Amino acid sequence: MNRRTETDRLQAAMAAVADGRYHDPFSLLGVHRVGNLRVVRTLQPQAREVELVDGEGAHLATMERVHPSGLFTAPLPARKRRYRLRITTQEKETYEIEDPYRFPTTLGEMDLYLLGEGSDRKIYEKLGAQLREIDGVAGTRFAVWAPNASRVSVVGDFNGWDGRRHMMRLHPANGIWEVFVPGVGQGARYKYELLDRDGRLLPLKTDPFARYHEPPPGNAGIVYRSGYDWQDDDWMGARSMTPDLAQPLAIYEVHLGSWRRRADDGYLGYRELADELIDYVTEMGFTHIEFLPVTEHPFDGSWGYQPIGLYAPTQRFGEPDDFRYLVDRCHAAGIGVIVDWVPAHFPKDEHGLRRFDGTALYEHEDPRKGEHADWGTLIFNFGRREVVNYLIGSALYWIDEFHIDGIRVDAVASMLYLDYSREHGEWVPNELGGNENLEAVDFLRRFNTEIHAHGAVSFAEESTAWPGVSRPVEAGGLGFTYKWNMGWMNDTLVYMSEDPVHRRHHHDKMTFGLVYAFNENFVLPLSHDEVVHGKRSILGRMPGDEWQRFANLRAYYATMYAHPGKKLLFMGNEIAQYAEWNHDRSLDWHLLDYPVHQGVQRLLRDLNALYRRTPALHEIDFQPAGFEWIAWDDRDNSIFSWIRRDRSGGFVICVANMTPVVRQDCRIGVPEPGRYEELLNTDATGYGGSGLHNPPRDAEAVASHGRDHSLCVTLPALATLILGPSTRDS
């Protein structure tokens, strides 16, 4: 190349840099050798004058403006390695900065290799905004994946949101752009400005790896480094790669914005919740709290299920370290923490992941694979290794950085089926001609393998008969620890909604769940989804007059706790909320001024206590050995009776009467002779019932239900009894 051609190329490159459209700014800006000289070039569009100074501020050179857009150049004196830029603005204000283009990349070869391979388990330490100190200079390293962009810049308050000021370095092998910006520290707001492959300016994008977001109406990321001092070493040290399925699991599902509000109707913050919520959950006896998604989301009405920031706790309730404090306090109280997590889809907001670099980067290009028409959202492309790395990195971030104990994956069915909520011709079959999303299957298996290796458990909200959802990956399953039992929930709520006079015709709704109860590791969920969108509250589904409605509810809750499977109850269910859940206001805590609501709350507290201290109610949830029917076929009387067993031979007997008729002298076969007593009776006056009960009594040598011994008991109307061998002296 002759000198004229090289000069023309350099002039064209300088013009492109000055215009903010150059793909490789590090090849031109910073220090470069020109002949025998080392030359410094800098682009400062806001500058009137730029001066090179040394580390002590001594003058080295006055820089020459070589382009009207603010491109300056000057030779760097011999033997000088470090320099700073003294800038005088058009308003004649003067300040000094470090030149970001004099710093080398901080992403090593192994970092770039793992990122390109999609296997970096700590991707959150490589991408996003990372506070760093390089060569004694403090600042922030920004890095983002945008392989199809022709230029990427980080913009923020620190550069007047001018995309020409901090254009980033491209690592072409894997499409990652990065730049170290000296002087940018904790609390700085920032976004990314991108040009697509054709040079078109895209809407400003929020960092997919931002750890903290500004509140609406803004949507910038905020540079954030945790300073939290964890106090839960013993808790974390006890976590295992192999979950103990025999332990009790009673989950209280919570939407942080509406559990309880301040007097002015404002949100309680993470730290306030740490005081009030944990005390309440401890008093009620739940083992775990499950938070509806706390990842950052733009729309309150999505409840968090349309996330924008999968690496940031929502700013609605405080800073990320405030959320850490909430989790830490949970662990100190012996309460595990589960978060809802949404890897199925994301909203179309322009500042989010949608066409992030001008192409379908995180989503599919084909709307038959890439859009959820029902939800107005976009579907992650699980066939792209970088997208899978982004998602799994998010899950591991919550486990490692926030000490989360479990992750509940939302909308798993929508991920597994290519034809989910689609008509013929609206979906594309897989390579084998089927409707299974094979890429999503691979993703879920890898997700579960990774989070179990990090000591956490997983829950699938999966509503179909997909086989092996909670079976190990090595056995051909998806690898979840637990699966929500949507069939049990739907069937039993339908049954309980029936007038008792008609329940004999729907008897199988209460028994059918035992046909498949041991196919998966089930959780029985009465979740937020069951108390919204016109479905009514759980109490609102119960038939009859006021007394019967509450009696039905109490009887139903006790059958749930006596049924095989772990337990989940959405907030408000435990106080017999009349109204549907409303995310815009607090629960109706004033209902606890009334004894009948106090009674339901007291029942749930006692059920949790009985459940936790009684191995027969939780130890063998997932094998047939833990359950045995006494009588499942008494449909004419709507009576159900069964036995729950533990590993040591202990047992309890459960009997439910789902009619408003007292059943006197009802004979129930029992496993062995001896004295029996009521462990819990939902008709107790303390719960709001009529007070009918059975004193301790000996089993009689009278055959019943195929057993040699039996009890003759009184079954209160619309009530469930839990009986066990008496521990009292005769």
XYZ file of C-alpha atoms in Angstrom:
730
model
C 0.000 0.000 0.000
C 1.518 3.364 -1.011
C 1.742 6.304 1.328
C -1.122 8.198 -0.331
C -3.447 5.216 -0.055
C -2.472 4.736 3.592
C -3.083 8.434 4.256
C -6.475 8.259 2.549
C -7.376 5.177 4.609
C -6.334 6.908 7.798
C -8.303 10.041 6.918
C -11.397 7.949 6.160
C -10.990 6.057 9.428
C -10.558 9.301 11.370
C -13.694 10.715 9.779
C -15.625 7.564 10.692
C -14.362 7.691 14.279
C -15.272 11.357 14.535
C -18.738 10.517 13.254
C -19.098 7.677 15.762
C -19.339 5.012 13.069
C -16.024 3.218 13.210
C -16.051 -0.495 14.012
C -12.549 -0.631 15.488
C -11.867 2.538 17.524
C -8.926 1.015 19.418
C -7.014 0.748 16.130
C -7.071 4.519 15.827
C -7.585 6.055 19.277
C -5.104 5.903 22.135
C -1.363 5.570 21.527
C -0.141 4.472 18.075
C 3.194 4.551 16.308
C 3.358 6.744 13.241
C 6.782 6.467 11.700
C 9.259 7.125 14.498
C 6.719 8.890 16.679
C 4.169 7.694 19.200
C 0.976 9.623 18.631
C -2.023 10.008 20.949
C -5.449 10.426 19.381
C -8.630 11.143 21.288
C -12.197 11.975 20.345
C -13.693 14.612 22.635
C -16.734 16.160 20.898
C -17.457 18.400 23.875
C -13.914 19.846 23.998
C -12.695 23.267 22.982
C -9.096 22.351 23.779
C -7.285 19.163 24.859
C -3.889 19.017 26.513
C -1.664 16.025 27.236
C -0.431 16.047 30.847
C 1.557 13.584 32.906
C 0.423 11.837 36.070
C 1.243 14.891 38.169
C -0.571 17.250 35.819
C 2.532 18.713 34.154
C 2.105 19.850 30.548
C 3.304 17.411 27.876
C 1.701 18.699 24.678
C -1.179 20.718 23.314
C -3.294 18.498 21.091
C -4.239 19.537 17.572
C -7.854 19.361 16.431
C -7.746 17.325 13.211
C -11.479 16.988 12.680
C -14.261 19.461 13.433
C -16.215 16.777 15.353
C -13.568 16.827 18.075
C -10.789 14.453 17.051
C -7.495 15.629 18.595
C -3.942 14.352 18.169
C -0.476 15.052 19.584
C 2.865 13.241 19.783
C 3.635 11.585 23.112
C 7.075 12.641 24.351
C 9.743 9.964 24.392
C 10.046 7.825 27.517
C 6.528 8.794 28.604
C 4.195 5.832 29.025
C 1.423 7.236 31.138
C -0.524 10.362 30.357
C -3.827 12.040 31.098
C -6.080 14.342 29.121
C -6.839 17.859 30.350
C -10.019 18.965 28.631
C -11.431 22.469 28.351
C -15.061 22.460 27.267
C -16.847 24.941 25.033
C -18.132 26.500 28.266
C -14.464 26.906 29.367
C -14.735 24.374 32.200
C -11.552 22.325 32.711
C -11.141 18.787 34.049
C -8.745 15.852 33.673
C -9.490 12.272 32.675
C -7.646 9.051 31.959
C -7.791 8.005 28.327
C -9.832 4.772 28.107
C -8.074 3.872 24.868
C -4.673 3.493 26.530
C -5.836 0.448 28.531
C -5.574 -3.099 27.204
C -8.394 -5.615 27.188
C -9.163 -7.223 30.533
C -10.789 -10.286 28.986
C -8.221 -13.072 28.799
C -7.980 -15.806 26.202
C -9.693 -18.335 28.469
C -12.490 -15.863 29.219
C -13.102 -15.326 25.534
C -12.899 -19.044 24.810
C -15.486 -19.988 27.448
C -17.763 -17.140 26.430
C -17.553 -18.181 22.803
C -18.209 -21.798 23.735
C -21.192 -20.814 25.898
C -19.852 -22.652 28.944
C -18.795 -19.864 31.321
C -20.527 -20.614 34.631
C -19.577 -17.194 35.951
C -20.489 -15.209 32.868
C -21.778 -12.497 35.191
C -18.165 -11.761 36.183
C -17.154 -11.221 32.534
C -20.062 -9.370 30.918
C -21.956 -6.367 32.186
C -20.443 -3.568 34.283
C -17.504 -4.690 36.426
C -15.674 -2.351 38.782
C -11.949 -2.781 38.164
C -8.582 -1.217 38.913
C -6.090 -1.348 36.053
C -2.563 0.000 36.315
C -3.573 1.753 39.528
C -6.566 3.444 37.897
C -10.097 2.720 39.154
C -12.999 2.476 36.753
C -15.562 0.158 35.232
C -15.097 -2.469 32.525
C -18.193 -2.719 30.339
C -18.722 -5.761 28.142
C -21.696 -6.849 26.040
C -22.488 -9.504 23.433
C -23.655 -7.974 20.140
C -22.063 -9.898 17.246
C -24.062 -8.259 14.468
C -23.562 -4.635 15.497
C -21.236 -2.458 13.480
C -20.459 -0.255 16.482
C -21.256 -0.405 20.197
C -20.713 2.350 22.751
C -21.396 2.666 26.433
C -23.199 5.886 27.287
C -24.164 7.465 30.569
C -24.030 10.526 32.759
C -20.238 10.204 32.694
C -20.063 11.062 28.971
C -23.201 13.082 28.391
C -24.901 10.028 26.806
C -22.758 10.650 23.726
C -22.089 7.434 21.821
C -18.924 8.836 20.223
C -17.122 9.169 23.548
C -16.696 5.545 24.600
C -16.874 3.323 21.558
C -16.006 -0.245 22.492
C -13.463 -2.833 21.346
C -14.826 -5.826 19.395
C -13.570 -9.357 19.930
C -14.642 -10.641 16.510
C -14.363 -14.348 17.266
C -17.331 -14.232 19.644
C -19.008 -10.881 19.097
C -18.190 -9.368 22.505
C -17.550 -5.649 22.794
C -15.739 -4.190 25.801
C -14.104 -1.044 27.108
C -12.632 0.075 30.419
C -13.855 3.545 31.383
C -11.644 5.122 34.061
C -13.328 7.087 36.802
C -16.737 5.467 36.427
C -17.718 3.988 39.758
C -20.497 2.715 41.968
C -23.882 4.219 41.164
C -23.157 5.405 37.623
C -26.090 5.091 35.213
C -25.405 3.616 31.784
C -26.852 2.043 28.630
C -25.492 0.747 25.357
C -25.761 2.575 22.068
C -25.542 0.290 19.030
C -25.443 0.634 15.270
C -26.791 -2.378 13.414
C -24.825 -4.116 10.684
C -26.071 -1.502 8.162
C -25.058 1.430 10.353
C -28.554 2.306 11.570
C -28.809 3.677 15.095
C -30.864 1.435 17.385
C -32.841 2.509 20.463
C -30.624 2.685 23.535
C -30.399 -0.729 25.198
C -30.306 -1.669 28.865
C -27.415 -3.955 29.760
C -28.684 -7.583 29.819
C -26.248 -8.163 32.705
C -27.023 -5.017 34.694
C -26.995 -5.799 38.412
C -29.163 -2.861 39.371
C -31.652 -0.724 37.426
C -32.894 2.809 37.861
C -36.595 3.243 38.656
C -39.177 4.143 35.995
C -39.575 6.045 33.827
C -35.849 5.529 33.263
C -34.452 2.146 32.309
C -30.689 2.548 32.625
C -28.453 0.060 34.337
C -26.562 1.182 37.442
C -22.976 0.159 38.161
C -23.130 -1.871 41.359
C -20.779 -3.946 43.461
C -22.003 -5.758 46.536
C -20.492 -4.904 49.890
C -22.680 -7.303 51.817
C -21.197 -9.373 54.647
C -23.087 -12.673 54.709
C -23.814 -14.328 58.055
C -25.198 -17.666 56.803
C -22.066 -19.796 56.513
C -23.579 -22.660 58.489
C -26.715 -22.657 56.335
C -24.753 -22.618 53.085
C -22.369 -25.281 54.339
C -25.284 -27.632 54.985
C -26.600 -27.454 51.420
C -26.161 -30.576 49.346
C -25.926 -31.548 45.692
C -28.404 -34.325 46.523
C -31.691 -32.911 47.903
C -33.267 -34.745 50.825
C -36.756 -35.493 49.528
C -37.847 -36.852 52.908
C -37.784 -33.440 54.567
C -40.973 -31.401 55.096
C -41.504 -28.668 52.526
C -44.275 -26.138 53.202
C -43.929 -23.095 50.945
C -45.486 -19.669 51.472
C -45.721 -17.995 48.047
C -45.371 -14.205 48.209
C -45.724 -11.226 45.904
C -43.518 -8.661 47.612
C -45.474 -5.654 46.376
C -48.825 -6.705 47.824
C -48.213 -8.892 50.879
C -48.423 -5.824 53.079
C -48.159 -2.109 52.285
C -47.101 0.918 54.300
C -49.707 3.239 55.787
C -49.328 5.511 52.735
C -49.869 2.454 50.463
C -46.204 2.464 49.435
C -44.136 -0.686 49.126
C -42.360 -2.225 52.066
C -38.653 -2.432 51.242
C -36.560 -5.589 51.330
C -35.255 -4.678 54.784
C -38.711 -3.912 56.172
C -39.944 -7.197 54.772
C -37.027 -8.915 56.465
C -38.505 -7.825 59.780
C -42.228 -8.271 59.187
C -42.495 -11.104 56.650
C -39.940 -13.420 58.251
C -41.521 -13.078 61.682
C -44.899 -13.941 60.185
C -43.664 -16.928 58.173
C -41.799 -18.232 61.215
C -44.888 -17.893 63.391
C -46.998 -19.680 60.759
C -44.519 -22.555 60.556
C -43.744 -22.567 56.827
C -40.364 -24.018 55.875
C -39.777 -21.871 52.767
C -40.754 -18.585 51.176
C -41.202 -18.467 47.419
C -41.035 -15.021 45.855
C -42.870 -14.260 42.648
C -40.167 -13.038 40.242
C -37.921 -10.431 41.799
C -35.888 -10.008 38.621
C -36.254 -6.514 37.177
C -39.365 -5.978 35.051
C -40.880 -2.877 33.476
C -44.604 -3.494 34.088
C -46.068 -3.962 37.577
C -49.060 -5.803 36.138
C -46.870 -8.636 34.826
C -46.106 -9.555 38.493
C -42.492 -9.995 37.339
C -43.244 -12.689 34.768
C -42.080 -10.497 31.871
C -38.519 -9.705 32.990
C -36.036 -7.283 31.487
C -33.123 -7.784 33.894
C -32.399 -11.404 34.763
C -29.357 -10.388 36.822
C -30.940 -7.655 38.947
C -33.337 -7.737 41.906
C -36.047 -5.203 41.150
C -35.305 -1.728 42.439
C -38.929 -1.400 43.619
C -37.949 -2.623 47.080
C -34.372 -1.427 47.452
C -30.808 -2.167 46.390
C -29.404 -5.627 45.619
C -27.681 -5.752 49.010
C -31.020 -5.079 50.660
C -32.326 -8.217 48.975
C -29.243 -10.085 50.195
C -30.138 -8.947 53.708
C -33.658 -10.356 53.301
C -32.310 -13.754 52.212
C -29.705 -13.752 54.985
C -32.377 -13.063 57.583
C -34.513 -15.879 56.174
C -31.623 -18.297 56.620
C -31.001 -17.048 60.152
C -34.630 -17.919 60.911
C -34.283 -21.372 59.352
C -36.373 -20.479 56.294
C -35.324 -21.483 52.781
C -35.758 -19.076 49.870
C -37.138 -19.962 46.446
C -37.482 -17.497 43.569
C -39.665 -17.702 40.497
C -37.507 -17.462 37.392
C -38.640 -16.921 33.805
C -36.390 -18.357 31.063
C -39.284 -19.047 28.683
C -39.840 -15.604 27.212
C -39.212 -11.863 27.498
C -41.159 -8.677 26.648
C -40.828 -6.666 23.468
C -39.775 -3.407 25.136
C -37.355 -1.571 22.844
C -34.786 -1.047 25.593
C -34.667 -4.792 26.362
C -33.427 -7.878 24.547
C -35.682 -7.536 21.501
C -33.496 -7.424 18.354
C -30.679 -6.385 20.619
C -28.053 -5.783 17.934
C -30.519 -5.235 15.109
C -31.044 -8.961 14.614
C -32.999 -11.684 16.396
C -30.135 -12.295 18.812
C -31.814 -13.691 21.921
C -35.038 -14.711 20.155
C -35.865 -16.634 16.965
C -36.182 -14.778 13.689
C -39.154 -16.928 12.639
C -42.241 -15.794 14.633
C -43.557 -19.372 14.467
C -40.751 -20.235 16.867
C -39.985 -16.853 18.384
C -43.244 -15.299 19.590
C -45.924 -16.047 22.171
C -49.075 -14.563 20.691
C -50.993 -15.156 23.931
C -48.584 -13.127 26.033
C -47.204 -10.686 23.472
C -43.670 -11.810 24.272
C -40.641 -13.280 22.521
C -39.225 -16.776 23.075
C -35.573 -17.354 23.903
C -33.586 -19.216 21.259
C -32.490 -22.274 23.231
C -30.487 -23.511 20.266
C -27.968 -20.716 20.613
C -25.165 -21.472 23.040
C -24.677 -17.844 24.048
C -28.365 -17.527 24.968
C -28.226 -20.712 27.019
C -25.090 -19.402 28.743
C -26.919 -16.136 29.499
C -29.870 -17.966 31.068
C -27.942 -20.555 33.071
C -25.531 -17.848 34.164
C -28.527 -15.965 35.553
C -29.709 -18.977 37.559
C -26.241 -19.549 38.984
C -25.907 -15.845 39.753
C -28.976 -15.980 42.011
C -27.664 -19.093 43.732
C -24.070 -17.939 44.152
C -24.548 -14.213 44.718
C -27.899 -14.160 46.559
C -27.716 -17.582 48.260
C -31.072 -18.639 46.813
C -31.996 -22.198 47.799
C -34.403 -23.050 45.007
C -35.582 -21.891 41.598
C -39.115 -22.365 40.330
C -39.186 -22.314 36.520
C -42.289 -20.682 35.101
C -44.247 -21.888 32.059
C -42.219 -25.036 31.400
C -44.926 -26.474 29.114
C -44.600 -23.457 26.819
C -40.914 -24.297 26.461
C -41.318 -28.024 25.848
C -43.863 -27.903 23.035
C -43.317 -26.177 19.711
C -47.073 -26.105 19.155
C -47.893 -24.652 22.572
C -51.020 -22.496 22.126
C -50.607 -22.609 18.335
C -52.920 -23.737 15.582
C -51.985 -25.917 12.611
C -49.547 -24.051 10.365
C -48.441 -21.708 13.148
C -45.517 -23.808 14.316
C -42.478 -25.553 12.885
C -41.886 -29.277 13.675
C -38.538 -30.392 15.044
C -35.963 -32.243 12.959
C -37.757 -35.535 13.701
C -41.123 -34.173 12.656
C -42.476 -33.911 16.215
C -43.775 -31.096 18.382
C -41.136 -31.402 21.099
C -38.722 -28.506 21.462
C -35.562 -30.586 21.604
C -33.362 -27.534 22.189
C -35.451 -26.500 25.204
C -35.225 -30.055 26.558
C -31.431 -29.913 26.344
C -31.442 -26.494 28.013
C -33.614 -27.641 30.925
C -31.468 -30.722 31.496
C -28.324 -28.626 31.585
C -30.003 -26.049 33.843
C -31.009 -28.683 36.393
C -27.616 -30.380 36.305
C -25.869 -27.073 36.959
C -28.059 -25.776 39.770
C -28.059 -29.103 41.617
C -24.264 -29.045 41.456
C -24.466 -25.645 43.170
C -26.583 -27.001 46.025
C -29.992 -25.648 44.977
C -33.283 -27.355 44.122
C -35.631 -26.735 41.214
C -39.388 -26.688 40.684
C -41.201 -27.055 37.372
C -44.522 -25.378 36.726
C -45.476 -27.929 34.090
C -49.106 -28.675 33.323
C -48.923 -31.621 30.900
C -48.116 -35.310 31.092
C -44.536 -34.883 29.828
C -42.744 -37.929 31.271
C -39.946 -37.689 33.815
C -40.049 -33.969 34.594
C -38.653 -34.649 38.077
C -36.586 -37.667 37.157
C -32.763 -37.493 36.911
C -31.166 -36.418 33.665
C -29.082 -39.595 33.588
C -32.339 -41.581 33.689
C -33.751 -39.681 30.718
C -35.714 -37.121 32.760
C -35.625 -33.341 32.696
C -33.867 -33.323 36.069
C -36.136 -31.057 38.133
C -36.216 -31.758 41.853
C -39.980 -31.224 42.025
C -42.957 -30.711 39.722
C -46.100 -28.751 40.526
C -49.130 -31.066 40.577
C -51.505 -29.034 38.431
C -53.821 -32.028 37.971
C -54.411 -32.385 41.720
C -55.017 -28.658 42.024
C -57.535 -28.489 39.174
C -59.429 -31.649 40.114
C -59.748 -30.943 43.815
C -60.784 -27.315 43.330
C -63.481 -28.453 40.905
C -64.690 -30.988 43.477
C -64.700 -28.512 46.347
C -66.630 -25.999 44.231
C -69.516 -28.452 43.845
C -72.534 -28.313 46.113
C -72.094 -31.223 48.556
C -75.324 -32.792 47.325
C -73.661 -33.277 43.941
C -70.208 -34.337 45.170
C -71.041 -38.048 44.921
C -71.041 -37.553 41.139
C -67.554 -36.038 41.216
C -65.986 -38.353 43.798
C -63.178 -39.389 41.440
C -61.906 -35.811 41.310
C -60.562 -36.348 44.827
C -59.180 -39.838 44.261
C -57.795 -39.725 40.717
C -54.621 -37.936 41.795
C -53.486 -41.065 43.604
C -53.365 -42.932 40.286
C -50.319 -40.863 39.252
C -49.195 -39.380 42.592
C -45.869 -41.238 42.545
C -44.958 -40.668 38.896
C -43.206 -37.422 39.847
C -41.897 -35.622 42.912
C -44.993 -33.499 43.286
C -45.688 -30.217 45.040
C -49.381 -29.505 45.708
C -49.845 -25.845 44.698
C -52.623 -23.473 45.654
C -50.783 -20.628 43.979
C -51.380 -17.060 42.857
C -52.721 -18.317 39.530
C -55.752 -19.803 41.319
C -56.942 -16.536 42.879
C -56.957 -14.128 39.908
C -58.676 -13.450 36.580
C -62.193 -14.188 37.750
C -61.383 -17.551 39.342
C -62.308 -16.139 42.789
C -60.360 -16.689 45.982
C -60.035 -20.210 47.386
C -62.715 -19.331 49.949
C -64.798 -17.824 47.159
C -64.971 -21.212 45.424
C -66.476 -22.926 48.444
C -70.266 -23.542 48.271
C -72.945 -23.117 50.908
C -73.718 -20.544 53.552
C -71.008 -18.677 55.418
C -70.425 -21.417 58.001
C -70.286 -24.124 55.337
C -67.891 -22.161 53.153
C -65.373 -21.856 55.956
C -65.890 -25.486 57.012
C -65.292 -26.610 53.425
C -62.130 -24.536 53.257
C -60.756 -25.939 56.512
C -61.544 -29.518 55.486
C -59.880 -28.971 52.104
C -56.679 -27.566 53.576
C -56.341 -30.540 55.922
C -56.799 -33.038 53.063
C -54.055 -31.168 51.198
C -51.642 -31.532 54.117
C -52.498 -35.218 54.493
C -52.124 -35.963 50.771
C -48.765 -37.172 49.368
C -46.698 -34.288 48.028
C -45.006 -31.158 49.307
C -47.153 -28.073 49.988
C -47.457 -24.566 48.550
C -49.925 -21.897 49.629
C -50.194 -18.406 48.193
C -50.337 -15.509 50.608
C -53.859 -14.654 51.679
C -55.081 -18.226 51.378
C -54.149 -18.737 55.025
C -56.451 -15.945 56.219
C -59.402 -16.975 54.011
C -59.261 -13.896 51.816
C -62.709 -13.131 50.367
C -61.518 -11.145 47.369
C -59.281 -12.196 44.525
C -55.657 -11.198 44.837
C -54.925 -7.663 43.619
C -51.258 -6.904 42.990
C -51.902 -3.178 43.461
C -52.856 -3.345 47.131
C -52.163 -5.131 50.388
C -53.835 -8.316 51.498
C -56.975 -7.787 53.575
C -55.300 -8.154 56.940
C -58.265 -6.520 58.637
C -60.116 -9.817 58.142
C -58.182 -11.129 61.127
C -60.395 -8.935 63.290
C -63.016 -11.654 62.784
C -62.817 -14.994 64.649
C -63.712 -17.132 61.632
C -60.682 -15.817 59.688
C -58.504 -16.159 62.763
C -59.653 -19.775 62.908
C -58.451 -20.550 59.383
C -55.113 -18.896 60.097
C -54.808 -20.877 63.336
C -55.628 -24.084 61.457
C -52.865 -23.453 58.903
C -50.397 -22.746 61.691
C -51.362 -26.004 63.409
C -51.277 -27.939 60.129
C -47.746 -26.724 59.460
C -46.667 -27.703 62.956
C -48.284 -31.157 62.705
C -46.877 -31.677 59.214
C -43.341 -30.787 60.274
C -43.261 -32.920 63.417
C -44.992 -35.971 61.885
C -42.707 -38.011 59.596
C -45.686 -39.951 58.225
C -46.963 -36.745 56.637
C -43.769 -35.912 54.738
C -41.144 -38.637 54.815
C -42.433 -40.887 52.005
C -44.146 -38.496 49.635
C -42.991 -39.972 46.362
C -43.333 -43.749 46.723
C -46.469 -45.882 47.128
C -45.138 -47.151 50.482
C -46.100 -43.818 52.049
C -49.810 -44.043 51.241
C -52.603 -46.569 51.597
C -56.321 -46.170 51.054
C -58.686 -47.305 53.789
C -61.789 -46.442 51.761
C -61.694 -44.505 48.507
C -65.082 -45.572 47.136
C -67.637 -44.220 49.609
C -69.053 -41.819 47.076
C -72.607 -41.936 48.465
C -71.432 -40.389 51.732
C -68.532 -38.378 50.215
C -66.171 -39.837 52.801
C -62.489 -40.495 52.112
C -60.093 -42.299 54.446
C -56.452 -43.237 54.071
C -53.187 -43.957 55.887
C -49.891 -42.102 55.621
C -46.751 -43.971 56.706
C -43.131 -43.129 57.521
C -39.936 -45.140 57.133
C -39.940 -46.403 60.726
C -43.406 -47.906 60.701
C -45.169 -44.892 62.134
C -48.482 -43.834 60.607
C -51.436 -41.481 60.803
C -55.014 -41.936 59.609
C -56.867 -39.270 57.670
C -60.653 -39.156 57.326
C -62.583 -36.473 55.430
C -66.345 -35.959 55.429
C -67.271 -33.698 52.530
C -70.994 -33.371 53.265
C -72.755 -31.035 55.751
C -74.077 -34.096 57.606
C -72.605 -35.343 60.877
C -71.736 -39.058 60.522
C -72.234 -40.804 63.854
C -70.666 -44.181 64.588
C -68.655 -44.248 61.381
C -66.426 -47.324 61.443
C -62.914 -46.973 60.042
C -60.477 -49.862 59.634
C -57.098 -49.237 61.299
C -53.670 -50.821 60.702
C -53.142 -52.202 64.208
C -54.729 -52.442 67.645
C -54.104 -49.849 70.316
C -55.352 -46.495 71.519
C -55.945 -43.693 68.990
C -56.448 -39.960 69.405
C -57.219 -36.945 67.254
C -54.088 -35.129 66.170
C -56.137 -32.496 64.342
C -59.837 -31.882 63.780
C -60.863 -29.061 61.443
C -64.216 -28.797 63.269
C -62.536 -27.604 66.490
C -64.069 -24.482 67.974
C -60.679 -22.761 67.872
C -60.799 -23.028 64.093
C -64.389 -21.796 63.849
C -66.021 -25.223 63.875
C -68.852 -26.718 65.945
C -66.570 -28.506 68.388
C -67.533 -32.124 67.700
C -64.578 -34.320 68.538
C -63.539 -37.861 69.407
C -61.850 -38.531 72.743
C -58.969 -41.028 72.740
C -60.270 -44.569 72.337
C -59.050 -48.097 71.788
C -59.415 -49.862 68.474
C -61.909 -52.692 68.568
C -61.338 -56.210 67.287
C -64.036 -55.624 64.690
C -63.099 -56.205 61.081
C -63.617 -53.284 58.700
C -62.213 -52.273 55.342
C -60.283 -55.531 55.135
C -58.573 -54.977 58.491
C -58.864 -56.876 61.742
C -59.325 -53.803 63.922
C -61.352 -50.645 63.577
C -62.434 -47.442 65.266
C -65.957 -46.153 65.590
C -65.746 -42.372 65.240
C -67.970 -39.350 64.829
C -67.276 -37.397 61.647
C -68.261 -33.747 61.983
C -69.938 -32.076 59.024
C -67.552 -30.813 56.357
C -64.485 -31.744 58.351
C -61.218 -33.627 58.131
C -59.716 -35.596 61.009
C -56.121 -36.690 61.350
C -55.786 -39.533 63.876
C -52.756 -41.302 65.250
C -51.668 -43.771 67.920
C -52.140 -42.120 71.291
C -49.075 -40.914 73.165
C -51.067 -40.220 76.353
C -51.349 -42.537 79.308
C -54.550 -44.629 79.289
